[in-house]
mmCIF file of C-alpha atoms and ligand atoms in Angstrom:
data_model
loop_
_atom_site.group_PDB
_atom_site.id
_atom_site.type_symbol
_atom_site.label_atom_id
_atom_site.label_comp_id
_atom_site.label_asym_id
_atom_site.label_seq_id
_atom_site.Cartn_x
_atom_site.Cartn_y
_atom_site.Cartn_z
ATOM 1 C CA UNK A 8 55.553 9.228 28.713
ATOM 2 C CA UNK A 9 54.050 12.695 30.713
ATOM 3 C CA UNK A 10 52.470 13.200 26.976
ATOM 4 C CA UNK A 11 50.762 9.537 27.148
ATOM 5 C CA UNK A 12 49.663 10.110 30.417
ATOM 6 C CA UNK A 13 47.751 13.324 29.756
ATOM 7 C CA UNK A 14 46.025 11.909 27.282
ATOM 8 C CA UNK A 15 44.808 9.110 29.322
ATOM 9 C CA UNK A 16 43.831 11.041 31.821
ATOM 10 C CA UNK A 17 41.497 13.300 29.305
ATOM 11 C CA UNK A 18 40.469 9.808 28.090
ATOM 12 C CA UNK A 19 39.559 8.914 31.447
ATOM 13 C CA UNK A 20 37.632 12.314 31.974
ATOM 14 C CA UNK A 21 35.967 12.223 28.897
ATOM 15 C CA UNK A 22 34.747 8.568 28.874
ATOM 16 C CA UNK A 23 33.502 9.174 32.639
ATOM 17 C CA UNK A 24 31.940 12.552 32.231
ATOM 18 C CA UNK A 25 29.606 11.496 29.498
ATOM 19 C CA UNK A 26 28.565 8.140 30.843
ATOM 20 C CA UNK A 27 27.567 10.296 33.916
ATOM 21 C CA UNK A 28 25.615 12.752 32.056
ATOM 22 C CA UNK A 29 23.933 10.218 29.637
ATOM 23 C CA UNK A 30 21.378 8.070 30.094
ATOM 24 C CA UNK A 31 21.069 5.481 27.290
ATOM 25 C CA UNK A 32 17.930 3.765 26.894
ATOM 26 C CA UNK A 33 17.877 1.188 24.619
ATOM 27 C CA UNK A 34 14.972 -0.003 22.463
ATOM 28 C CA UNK A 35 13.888 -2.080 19.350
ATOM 29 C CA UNK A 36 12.272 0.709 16.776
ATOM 30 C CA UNK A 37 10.080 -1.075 14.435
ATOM 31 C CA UNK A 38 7.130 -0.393 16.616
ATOM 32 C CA UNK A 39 5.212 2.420 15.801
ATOM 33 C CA UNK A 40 3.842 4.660 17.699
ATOM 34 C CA UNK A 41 5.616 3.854 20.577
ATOM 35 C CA UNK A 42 9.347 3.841 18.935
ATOM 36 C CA UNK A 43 9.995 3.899 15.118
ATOM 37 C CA UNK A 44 12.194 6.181 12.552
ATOM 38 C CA UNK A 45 10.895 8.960 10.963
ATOM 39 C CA UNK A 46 13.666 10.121 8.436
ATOM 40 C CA UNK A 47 16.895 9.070 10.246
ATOM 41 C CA UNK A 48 15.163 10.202 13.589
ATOM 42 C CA UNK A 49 13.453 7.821 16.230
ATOM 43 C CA UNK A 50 10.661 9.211 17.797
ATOM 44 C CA UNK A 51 7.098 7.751 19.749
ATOM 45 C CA UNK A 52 5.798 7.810 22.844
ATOM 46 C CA UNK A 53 8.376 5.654 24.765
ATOM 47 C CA UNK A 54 10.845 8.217 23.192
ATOM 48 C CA UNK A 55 9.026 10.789 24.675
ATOM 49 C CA UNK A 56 8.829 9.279 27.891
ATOM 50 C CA UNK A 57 12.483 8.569 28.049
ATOM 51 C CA UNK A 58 13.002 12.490 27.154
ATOM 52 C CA UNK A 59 10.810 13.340 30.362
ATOM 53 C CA UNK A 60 13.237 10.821 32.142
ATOM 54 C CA UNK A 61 16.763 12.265 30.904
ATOM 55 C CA UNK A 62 15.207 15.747 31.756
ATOM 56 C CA UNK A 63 14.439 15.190 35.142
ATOM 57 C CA UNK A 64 17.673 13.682 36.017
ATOM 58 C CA UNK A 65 19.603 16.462 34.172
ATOM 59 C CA UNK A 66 21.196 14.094 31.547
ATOM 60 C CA UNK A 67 21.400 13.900 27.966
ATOM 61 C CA UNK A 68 19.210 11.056 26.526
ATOM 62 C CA UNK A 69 20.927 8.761 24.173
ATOM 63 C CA UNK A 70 18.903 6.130 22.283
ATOM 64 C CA UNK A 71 19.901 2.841 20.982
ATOM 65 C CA UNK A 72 18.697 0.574 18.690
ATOM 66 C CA UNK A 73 18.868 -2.928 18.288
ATOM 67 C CA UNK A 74 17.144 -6.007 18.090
ATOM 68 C CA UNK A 75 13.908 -6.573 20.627
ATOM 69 C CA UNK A 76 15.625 -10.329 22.051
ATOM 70 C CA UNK A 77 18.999 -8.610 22.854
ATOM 71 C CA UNK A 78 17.364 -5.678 24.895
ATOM 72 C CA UNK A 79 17.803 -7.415 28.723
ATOM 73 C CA UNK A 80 21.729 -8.503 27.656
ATOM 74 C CA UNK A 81 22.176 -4.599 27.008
ATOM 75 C CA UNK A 82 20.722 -3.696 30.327
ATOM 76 C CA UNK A 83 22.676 -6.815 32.284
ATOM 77 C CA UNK A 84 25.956 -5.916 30.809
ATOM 78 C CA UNK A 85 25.613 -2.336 31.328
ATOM 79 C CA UNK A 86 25.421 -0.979 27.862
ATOM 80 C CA UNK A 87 22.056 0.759 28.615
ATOM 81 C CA UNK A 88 20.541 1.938 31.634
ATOM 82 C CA UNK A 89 16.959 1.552 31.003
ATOM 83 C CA UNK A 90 14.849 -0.233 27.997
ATOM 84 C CA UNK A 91 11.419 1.398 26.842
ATOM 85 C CA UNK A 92 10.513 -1.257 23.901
ATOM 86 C CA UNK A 93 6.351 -1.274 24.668
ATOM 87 C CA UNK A 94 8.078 -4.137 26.578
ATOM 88 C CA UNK A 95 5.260 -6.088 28.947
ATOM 89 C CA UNK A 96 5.734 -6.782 32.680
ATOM 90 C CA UNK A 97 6.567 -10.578 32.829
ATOM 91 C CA UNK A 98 7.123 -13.049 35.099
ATOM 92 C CA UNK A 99 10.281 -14.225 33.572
ATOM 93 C CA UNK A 100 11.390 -11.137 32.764
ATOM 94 C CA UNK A 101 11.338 -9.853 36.451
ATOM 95 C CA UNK A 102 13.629 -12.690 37.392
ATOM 96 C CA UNK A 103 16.333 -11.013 35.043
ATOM 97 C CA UNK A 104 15.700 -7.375 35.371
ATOM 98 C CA UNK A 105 13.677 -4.563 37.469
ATOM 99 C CA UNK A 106 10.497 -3.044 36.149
ATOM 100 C CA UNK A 107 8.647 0.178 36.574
ATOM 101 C CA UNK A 108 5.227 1.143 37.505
ATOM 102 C CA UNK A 109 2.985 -0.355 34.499
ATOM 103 C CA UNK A 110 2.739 2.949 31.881
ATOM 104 C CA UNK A 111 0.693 1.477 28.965
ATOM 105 C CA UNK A 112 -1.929 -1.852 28.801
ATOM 106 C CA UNK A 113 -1.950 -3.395 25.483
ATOM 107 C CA UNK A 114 -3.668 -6.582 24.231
ATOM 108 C CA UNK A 115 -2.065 -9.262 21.701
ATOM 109 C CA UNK A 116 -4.469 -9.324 18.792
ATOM 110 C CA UNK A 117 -4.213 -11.292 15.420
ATOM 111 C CA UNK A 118 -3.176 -9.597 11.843
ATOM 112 C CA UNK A 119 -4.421 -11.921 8.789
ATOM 113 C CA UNK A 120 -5.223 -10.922 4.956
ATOM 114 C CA UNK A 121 -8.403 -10.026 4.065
ATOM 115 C CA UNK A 122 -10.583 -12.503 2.559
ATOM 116 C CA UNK A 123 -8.986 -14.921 5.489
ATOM 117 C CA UNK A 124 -11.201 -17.932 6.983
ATOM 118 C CA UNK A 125 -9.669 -17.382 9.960
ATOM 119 C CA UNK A 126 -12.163 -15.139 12.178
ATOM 120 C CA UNK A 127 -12.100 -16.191 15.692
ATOM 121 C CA UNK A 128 -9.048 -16.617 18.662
ATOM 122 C CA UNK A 129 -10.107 -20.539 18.884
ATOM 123 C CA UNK A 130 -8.987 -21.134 14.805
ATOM 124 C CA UNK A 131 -5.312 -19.852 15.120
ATOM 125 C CA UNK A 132 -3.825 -22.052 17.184
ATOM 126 C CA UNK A 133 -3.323 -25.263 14.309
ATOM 127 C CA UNK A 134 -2.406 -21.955 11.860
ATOM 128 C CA UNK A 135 0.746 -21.502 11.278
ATOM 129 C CA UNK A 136 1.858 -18.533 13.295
ATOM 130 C CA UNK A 137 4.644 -15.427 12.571
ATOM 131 C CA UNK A 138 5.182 -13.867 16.692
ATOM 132 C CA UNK A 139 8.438 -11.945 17.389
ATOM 133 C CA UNK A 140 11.641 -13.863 18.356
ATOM 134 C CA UNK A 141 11.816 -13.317 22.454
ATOM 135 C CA UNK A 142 8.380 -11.290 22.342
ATOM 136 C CA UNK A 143 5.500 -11.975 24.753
ATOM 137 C CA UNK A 144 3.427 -13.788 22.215
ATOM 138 C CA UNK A 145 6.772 -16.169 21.433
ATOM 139 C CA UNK A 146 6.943 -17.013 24.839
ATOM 140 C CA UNK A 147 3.155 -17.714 24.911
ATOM 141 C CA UNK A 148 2.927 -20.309 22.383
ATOM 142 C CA UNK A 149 6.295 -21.802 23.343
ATOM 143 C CA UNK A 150 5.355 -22.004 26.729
ATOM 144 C CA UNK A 151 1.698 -23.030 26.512
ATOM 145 C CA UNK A 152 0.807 -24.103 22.566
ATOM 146 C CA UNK A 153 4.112 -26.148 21.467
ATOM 147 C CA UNK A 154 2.294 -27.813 19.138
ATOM 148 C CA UNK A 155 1.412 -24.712 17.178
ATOM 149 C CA UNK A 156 4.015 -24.146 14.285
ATOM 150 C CA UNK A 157 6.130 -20.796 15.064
ATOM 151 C CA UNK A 158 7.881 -18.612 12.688
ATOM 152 C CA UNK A 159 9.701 -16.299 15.041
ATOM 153 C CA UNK A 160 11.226 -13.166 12.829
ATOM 154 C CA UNK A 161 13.336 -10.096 14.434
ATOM 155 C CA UNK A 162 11.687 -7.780 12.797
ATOM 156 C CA UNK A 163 8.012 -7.125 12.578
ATOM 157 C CA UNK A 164 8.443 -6.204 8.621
ATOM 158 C CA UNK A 165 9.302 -9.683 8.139
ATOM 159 C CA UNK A 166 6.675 -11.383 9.761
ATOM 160 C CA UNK A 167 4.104 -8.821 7.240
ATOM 161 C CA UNK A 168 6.113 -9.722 4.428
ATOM 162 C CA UNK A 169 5.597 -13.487 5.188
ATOM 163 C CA UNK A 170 1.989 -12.946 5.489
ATOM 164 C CA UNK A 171 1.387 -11.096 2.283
ATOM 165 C CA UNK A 172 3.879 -14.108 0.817
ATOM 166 C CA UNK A 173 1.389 -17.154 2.337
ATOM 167 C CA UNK A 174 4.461 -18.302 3.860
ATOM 168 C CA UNK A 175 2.408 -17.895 7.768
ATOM 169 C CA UNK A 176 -1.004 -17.622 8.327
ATOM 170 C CA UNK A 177 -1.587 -15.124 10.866
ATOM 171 C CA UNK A 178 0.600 -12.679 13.213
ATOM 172 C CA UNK A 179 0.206 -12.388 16.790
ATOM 173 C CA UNK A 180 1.715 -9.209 18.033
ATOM 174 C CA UNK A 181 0.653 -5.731 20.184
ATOM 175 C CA UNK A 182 -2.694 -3.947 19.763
ATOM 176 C CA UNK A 183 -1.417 -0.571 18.444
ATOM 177 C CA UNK A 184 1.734 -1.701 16.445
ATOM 178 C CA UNK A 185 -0.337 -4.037 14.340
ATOM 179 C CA UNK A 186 -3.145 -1.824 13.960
ATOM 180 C CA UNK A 187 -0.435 0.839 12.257
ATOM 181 C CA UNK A 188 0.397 -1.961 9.936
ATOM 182 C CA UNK A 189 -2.965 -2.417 8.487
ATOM 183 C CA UNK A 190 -3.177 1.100 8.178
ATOM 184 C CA UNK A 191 0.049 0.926 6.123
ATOM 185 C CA UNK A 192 -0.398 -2.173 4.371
ATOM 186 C CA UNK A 193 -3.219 -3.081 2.050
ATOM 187 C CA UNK A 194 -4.786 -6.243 1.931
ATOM 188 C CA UNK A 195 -4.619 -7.232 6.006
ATOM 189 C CA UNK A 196 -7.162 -6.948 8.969
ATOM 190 C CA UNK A 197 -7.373 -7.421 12.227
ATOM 191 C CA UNK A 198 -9.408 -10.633 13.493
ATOM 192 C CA UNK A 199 -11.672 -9.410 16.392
ATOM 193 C CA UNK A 200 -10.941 -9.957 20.066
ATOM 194 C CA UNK A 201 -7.090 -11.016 21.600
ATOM 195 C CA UNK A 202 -5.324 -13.373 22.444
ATOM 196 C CA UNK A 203 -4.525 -12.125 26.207
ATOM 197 C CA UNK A 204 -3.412 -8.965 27.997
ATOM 198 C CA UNK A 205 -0.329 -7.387 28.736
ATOM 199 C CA UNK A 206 1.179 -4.256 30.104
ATOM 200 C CA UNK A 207 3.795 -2.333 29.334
ATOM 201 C CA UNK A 208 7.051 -1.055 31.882
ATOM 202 C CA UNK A 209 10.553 0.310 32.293
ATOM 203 C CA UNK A 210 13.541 -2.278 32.460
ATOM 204 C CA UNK A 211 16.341 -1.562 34.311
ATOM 205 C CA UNK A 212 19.247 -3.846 35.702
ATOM 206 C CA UNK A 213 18.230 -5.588 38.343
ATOM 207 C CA UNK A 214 19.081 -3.975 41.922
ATOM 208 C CA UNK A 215 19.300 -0.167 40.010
ATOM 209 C CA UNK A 216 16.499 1.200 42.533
ATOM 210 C CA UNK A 217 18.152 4.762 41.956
ATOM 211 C CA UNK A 218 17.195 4.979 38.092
ATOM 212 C CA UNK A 219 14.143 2.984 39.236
ATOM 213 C CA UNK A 220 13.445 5.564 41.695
ATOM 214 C CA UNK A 221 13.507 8.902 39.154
ATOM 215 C CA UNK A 222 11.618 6.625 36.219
ATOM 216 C CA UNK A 223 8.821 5.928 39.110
ATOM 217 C CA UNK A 224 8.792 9.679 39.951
ATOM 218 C CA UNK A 225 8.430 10.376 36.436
ATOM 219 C CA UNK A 226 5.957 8.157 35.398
ATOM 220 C CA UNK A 227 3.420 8.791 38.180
ATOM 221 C CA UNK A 228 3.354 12.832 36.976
ATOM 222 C CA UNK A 229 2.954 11.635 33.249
ATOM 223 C CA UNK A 230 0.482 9.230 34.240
ATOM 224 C CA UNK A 231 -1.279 11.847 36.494
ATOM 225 C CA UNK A 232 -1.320 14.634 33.854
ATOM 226 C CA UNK A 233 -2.546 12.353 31.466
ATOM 227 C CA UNK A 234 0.677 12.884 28.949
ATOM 228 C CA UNK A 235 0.919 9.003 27.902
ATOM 229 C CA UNK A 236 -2.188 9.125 26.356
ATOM 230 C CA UNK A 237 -1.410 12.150 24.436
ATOM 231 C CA UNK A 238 1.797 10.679 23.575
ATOM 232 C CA UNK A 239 -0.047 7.889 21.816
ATOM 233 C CA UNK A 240 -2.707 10.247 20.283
ATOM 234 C CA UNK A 241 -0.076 12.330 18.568
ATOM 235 C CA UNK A 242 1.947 9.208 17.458
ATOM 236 C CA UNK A 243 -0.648 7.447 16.601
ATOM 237 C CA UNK A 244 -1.005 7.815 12.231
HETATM 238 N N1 LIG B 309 5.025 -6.209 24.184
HETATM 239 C C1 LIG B 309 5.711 -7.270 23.532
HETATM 240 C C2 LIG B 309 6.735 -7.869 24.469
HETATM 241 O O1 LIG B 309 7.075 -7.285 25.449
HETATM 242 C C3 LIG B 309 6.388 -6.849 22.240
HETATM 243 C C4 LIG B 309 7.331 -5.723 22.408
HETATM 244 C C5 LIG B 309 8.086 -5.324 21.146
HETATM 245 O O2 LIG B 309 8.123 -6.039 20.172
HETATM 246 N N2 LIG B 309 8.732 -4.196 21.158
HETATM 247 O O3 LIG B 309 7.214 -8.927 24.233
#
């Protein structure tokens, strides 16, 4: 029994010691260059950001992975304190968690193949149209084209893989992620202009205006010394 409790009690200490000196952000890396693997390692510039984060509150930073339309359920349920996904400031998302200041603005432009007749915004909304499930440009044409046909995919690899397979005409997705797709994928462009504008922030659970607080603190010296945009330089293939 004494034996037992010992080891519950180190249980206790350990389990509470590292939550307390961890801060787990949690993100969805297939989205180069802000988060993606290189070798078994996830780097970009939200990783950096979140380093810059972790260090100023003295924790270790711990990153998770998983897919882009669970990221808010981690946050709610306490899995993860803070999400950096390239994730844009929305109205709907504000009623479910906190944001930061805005760190990044991004545009939603269209990927096709070469060779394409589609060339302008006005021709893709009778197309039929790959976006990422629980993404900005989901909610977008759910919300305000539902008669556009949808093929929402978790992963961005399997929206290019539909594309190059003529199984959807077009993707809608983030300026910089799609442009490193081109550049890795033969055979696509990018249509000029975009579809609309977003910008980018730090989720927390709503009502966390401590974490809130440090990320904020953070943000405004990275912003000020002109690091995020030498994040995305250097990540940037
Ligand atoms: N910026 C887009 C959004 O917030 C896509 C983000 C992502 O796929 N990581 O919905």
């Amino acid at each position: 029994m004494r034996k037992f409790f010992v080891f519950a009690c180190l249980f206790l200490l350990i389990g509470c010691s590292s939550s307390k000196d961890q801060l787990v952000m949690v993100t969805e890396a297939g989205f180069a260059p802000y988060e993606y693997y290189e070798n078994d390692e996830i780097v970009g510039v939200d990783i950096e950001i979140a380093k810059e984060i972790a260090n100023y509150m003295g924790k270790k930073l711990v990153v998770k992975d998983v897919y882009f339309d669970s990221i808010i359920n981690e946050l709610n349920s306490g899995k993860a304190d803070m999400a950096l996904a390239g994730m844009s400031i929305t109205e709907e998302r504000l009623e479910e968690v906190d944001f930061s200041y805005e760190y990044i603005k991004s545009r939603q432009v269209v990927i096709v193949r070469d060779g394409s007749n589609i060339n302008d915004i006005k021709d893709i909304y009778n197309k039929k149209v790959a976006v990422q499930l629980g993404s900005v440009a989901d909610q977008y044409f759910s919300d305000k084209y539902p008669n556009t046909s949808l093929v929402r995919q978790k992963k961005y690899l399997s929206m290019v893989e539909d594309l190059k397979a003529n199984k959807v005409d077009l993707i809608v997705m983030d300026e910089l992620p799609a442009k490193e797709i081109v550049s890795a994928n033969n055979g696509l462009k990018i249509i000029d202009g975009y579809v609309f504008e977003d910008s980018y922030g730090i989720a927390v659970k709503k009502g966390n205006s401590e974490l809130l607080k440090a990320i904020n603190v953070v943000l405004e010296r990275l912003i000020s010394e002109g690091k995020i945009d030498e994040y995305v330089l250097r990540f940037t293939r």
